[in-house]
Amino acid sequence: MIKLYRYPLSGNAHRVELFLSLLGLEYSLVDVDLLNGEQKSESFLKLNPFGQVPVLDDDGFIIYESSASLVYLAKKYDDGHWLPEDAQHASMIQQWLSIATSRIAAGPATARLITLFGANHDANEVIQRSNNLLQVINNHLENRIFLVGDGPTIADVAAYTYIAHAPEGNISLTPYTNIVEWLKRIESLKGFIGMQKSKVGLAA
Ligand SMILES: N[C@@H](CCC(=O)N[C@@H](CS)C(=O)NCC(=O)O)C(=O)O
């Protein structure tokens, strides 16, 4: 049985839940109370010594990085569509997994941490950094349907959530028309599930 430890507003957890759903797998969700520090409890630290969600538990096999969880699920439960193995596709997918946990985490995900959870960062600087990143991604998506190759891959799943929720961090997606179309393409995939929207954040 697959279990996903998550927090409903965690984009890192949502990536994994989205992929479970896109693969049509059965899974159960375990909510971790991040606001009250449950992720740092002794029992949770046994699952993830870094004290964070998501944690994926597949019949006792534990993974605690969202990108690694996507790789695991694709390799175990898919026939190669979501993670093609040839050198070019595999390396380009790895490139976007890295961007998701570095530049996207430091950009739109951090902007949202400021508005939703009062994280202590310079909002203007984070928003500027996010816009620089979104421009690069928007350029990349010119004449492309998905981030890598001709079909959806785990690169799209990894990048989706925090870009879709950028407006909650006061980052408008309106100027990034290629990104807006790409988001719609992901949202129309069979099995797509969104992340709960927050009430804060102002940008369209
Ligand atoms: N690199 C990790 C990041 C995980 C992460 O930042 N989790 C956040 C929620 S989105 C968390 O658990 N924060 C609570 C804490 O750090 O105490 C991943 O991709 O899974």
Coordinates of C-alpha atoms and ligand atoms in Angstrom, one line a residue:
M1 CA 0.0 0.0 0.0
I2 CA 1.3 3.5 -0.9
K3 CA 1.1 6.2 1.8
L4 CA 2.0 9.8 1.2
Y5 CA 2.8 12.0 4.2
R6 CA 1.9 15.5 3.3
Y7 CA 0.6 18.9 4.3
P8 CA -2.3 20.1 2.1
L9 CA -0.6 23.4 1.2
S10 CA 2.8 21.9 0.6
G11 CA 3.7 22.1 -3.1
N12 CA 6.5 19.6 -2.7
A13 CA 4.0 17.1 -1.4
H14 CA 1.5 18.1 -4.1
R15 CA 3.9 17.1 -6.8
V16 CA 4.0 13.6 -5.5
E17 CA 0.3 13.4 -5.0
L18 CA -0.3 14.7 -8.5
F19 CA 1.9 12.1 -10.0
L20 CA 0.3 9.3 -8.0
S21 CA -3.0 10.5 -9.4
L22 CA -1.8 10.8 -13.0
L23 CA -0.5 7.2 -12.8
G24 CA -3.9 6.1 -11.5
L25 CA -2.4 4.5 -8.4
E26 CA -4.2 3.8 -5.2
Y27 CA -2.7 5.6 -2.2
S28 CA -3.7 7.1 1.1
L29 CA -2.8 10.5 2.5
V30 CA -1.4 11.1 6.0
D31 CA -1.6 14.8 6.9
V32 CA 1.3 16.1 9.0
D33 CA 0.6 19.1 11.1
L34 CA 3.5 21.4 10.0
L35 CA 2.1 24.4 11.8
N36 CA 2.4 22.6 15.1
G37 CA 5.8 21.0 14.4
E38 CA 4.7 17.4 13.9
Q39 CA 7.4 17.0 11.2
K40 CA 10.0 17.4 13.9
S41 CA 8.5 14.8 16.2
E42 CA 10.6 11.7 17.1
S43 CA 8.3 9.4 15.2
F44 CA 8.3 11.5 12.0
L45 CA 12.1 12.0 12.1
K46 CA 12.4 8.3 11.9
L47 CA 10.7 8.6 8.4
N48 CA 12.6 11.7 7.3
P49 CA 15.6 12.8 9.4
F50 CA 15.3 16.3 7.8
G51 CA 11.8 16.7 9.3
Q52 CA 9.9 17.7 6.2
V53 CA 7.1 16.5 4.0
P54 CA 6.6 14.8 1.6
V55 CA 7.5 11.3 2.6
L56 CA 6.5 8.5 0.3
D57 CA 6.0 5.0 1.9
D58 CA 5.6 2.2 -0.6
D59 CA 5.0 -0.9 1.4
G60 CA 7.8 0.1 3.8
F61 CA 10.2 1.6 1.2
I62 CA 10.6 5.2 2.3
I63 CA 11.6 8.2 0.1
Y64 CA 11.8 11.7 1.4
E65 CA 12.7 14.0 -1.5
S66 CA 9.9 14.9 -3.9
S67 CA 12.0 14.6 -7.1
A68 CA 13.3 11.2 -5.9
S69 CA 9.8 10.1 -5.3
L70 CA 8.8 11.0 -8.8
V71 CA 11.7 9.0 -10.2
Y72 CA 10.8 6.0 -8.0
L73 CA 7.1 6.0 -9.0
A74 CA 7.9 6.4 -12.8
K75 CA 10.5 3.6 -12.7
K76 CA 8.3 1.3 -10.6
Y77 CA 4.8 1.9 -12.0
D78 CA 5.2 3.4 -15.5
D79 CA 6.4 1.9 -18.8
G80 CA 8.8 4.7 -19.7
H81 CA 6.5 7.4 -20.9
W82 CA 7.0 9.7 -17.9
L83 CA 10.7 9.0 -17.6
P84 CA 12.3 8.0 -20.9
E85 CA 15.6 6.4 -20.5
D86 CA 17.6 7.6 -23.5
A87 CA 20.6 9.9 -22.7
Q88 CA 19.0 13.1 -24.0
H89 CA 15.5 12.8 -22.5
A90 CA 16.9 11.4 -19.2
S91 CA 19.4 14.3 -18.8
M92 CA 16.9 17.0 -19.7
I93 CA 14.4 15.6 -17.2
Q94 CA 17.1 15.6 -14.5
Q95 CA 17.9 19.2 -15.5
W96 CA 14.3 20.2 -14.7
L97 CA 14.1 18.1 -11.5
S98 CA 17.1 20.1 -10.4
I99 CA 15.6 23.4 -11.4
A100 CA 12.4 22.5 -9.5
T101 CA 14.3 21.9 -6.2
S102 CA 16.7 24.9 -6.7
R103 CA 15.5 27.9 -8.7
I104 CA 11.7 27.2 -8.4
A105 CA 12.1 26.6 -4.7
A106 CA 14.1 29.8 -4.3
G107 CA 11.7 31.7 -6.5
P108 CA 7.9 31.2 -6.7
A109 CA 7.8 28.7 -3.8
T110 CA 9.6 31.2 -1.5
A111 CA 7.4 34.0 -2.6
R112 CA 4.4 32.0 -1.5
L113 CA 6.1 31.1 1.8
I114 CA 6.3 34.9 2.5
T115 CA 2.6 35.5 1.8
L116 CA 1.1 32.3 3.3
F117 CA 3.4 31.7 6.3
G118 CA 5.1 35.0 6.9
A119 CA 8.6 33.7 6.0
N120 CA 11.3 36.2 6.5
H121 CA 12.7 37.1 3.1
D122 CA 12.9 40.2 1.0
A123 CA 9.7 39.9 -1.1
N124 CA 10.8 42.3 -3.8
E125 CA 14.0 40.4 -4.4
V126 CA 12.3 37.0 -4.4
I127 CA 9.6 38.3 -6.8
Q128 CA 12.3 39.7 -9.1
R129 CA 14.2 36.4 -9.1
S130 CA 11.0 34.6 -9.8
N131 CA 10.1 36.8 -12.8
N132 CA 13.6 36.2 -14.2
L133 CA 13.1 32.5 -13.9
L134 CA 9.6 32.6 -15.4
Q135 CA 10.9 34.5 -18.4
V136 CA 13.5 31.8 -19.0
I137 CA 10.8 29.0 -18.7
N138 CA 8.4 31.0 -20.9
N139 CA 11.1 31.3 -23.6
H140 CA 11.9 27.6 -23.2
L141 CA 8.2 26.7 -23.9
E142 CA 8.1 28.7 -27.1
N143 CA 7.1 26.1 -29.7
R144 CA 7.2 23.4 -27.1
I145 CA 4.2 21.5 -25.7
F146 CA 5.9 20.1 -22.6
L147 CA 9.2 20.9 -20.9
V148 CA 11.0 17.8 -22.4
G149 CA 10.2 16.0 -25.6
D150 CA 6.7 15.6 -27.1
G151 CA 4.7 14.3 -24.2
P152 CA 4.3 15.0 -20.5
T153 CA 7.2 13.8 -18.2
I154 CA 8.0 14.0 -14.5
A155 CA 9.8 17.3 -15.4
D156 CA 6.4 18.8 -16.0
V157 CA 5.0 17.3 -12.8
A158 CA 8.0 18.6 -10.8
A159 CA 7.8 22.1 -12.1
Y160 CA 4.0 22.4 -12.2
T161 CA 2.8 23.1 -8.7
Y162 CA 4.8 26.1 -7.6
I163 CA 4.5 27.8 -11.0
A164 CA 0.7 27.3 -11.0
H165 CA 0.6 28.8 -7.5
A166 CA 2.9 31.7 -8.1
P167 CA 0.0 34.2 -8.0
E168 CA -0.3 33.3 -4.3
G169 CA 3.1 34.8 -3.9
N170 CA 2.1 38.0 -5.7
I171 CA 3.7 36.9 -9.0
S172 CA 1.4 37.4 -12.0
L173 CA 1.5 34.8 -14.7
T174 CA -0.3 36.9 -17.2
P175 CA 2.8 38.1 -19.1
Y176 CA 4.0 34.4 -19.5
T177 CA 1.5 33.2 -22.1
N178 CA 3.5 30.1 -23.0
I179 CA 3.5 29.1 -19.3
V180 CA -0.2 29.7 -19.0
E181 CA -0.9 27.4 -22.0
W182 CA 1.5 24.8 -20.6
L183 CA -0.3 24.8 -17.2
K184 CA -3.6 24.3 -19.0
R185 CA -2.1 21.3 -20.9
I186 CA -1.1 19.7 -17.6
E187 CA -4.4 20.5 -16.0
S188 CA -6.2 18.7 -18.8
L189 CA -4.3 15.4 -18.4
K190 CA -6.3 12.4 -17.2
G191 CA -6.0 12.1 -13.5
F192 CA -4.9 15.7 -12.8
I193 CA -5.6 16.9 -9.3
G194 CA -4.8 20.5 -8.2
M195 CA -3.5 21.7 -4.9
Q196 CA -5.8 23.5 -2.5
K197 CA -5.7 27.3 -3.2
S198 CA -4.8 29.7 -0.5
K199 CA -6.9 32.8 0.2
V200 CA -3.9 35.1 0.2
G201 CA -1.9 36.4 -2.7
L202 CA -3.1 39.0 -5.1
A203 CA -1.6 38.6 -8.5
A204 CA -3.7 37.3 -11.4
Ligands
LIG1 N1 13.7 19.3 -1.1 C1 12.5 18.8 -0.4 C2 11.8 20.0 0.3 C3 10.8 19.6 1.2 C4 10.1 20.8 1.9 O1 10.6 22.0 1.8 N2 9.0 20.6 2.7 C5 8.4 21.6 3.4 C6 6.9 21.7 3.0 S1 6.8 22.2 1.3 C7 8.3 21.3 4.9 O2 8.1 20.2 5.2 N3 8.6 22.3 5.7 C8 8.5 22.2 7.2 C9 9.8 22.3 7.8 O3 10.8 22.5 7.1 O4 9.8 22.2 9.0 C10 11.6 18.1 -1.3 O5 11.6 18.4 -2.5 O6 10.9 17.1 -0.9

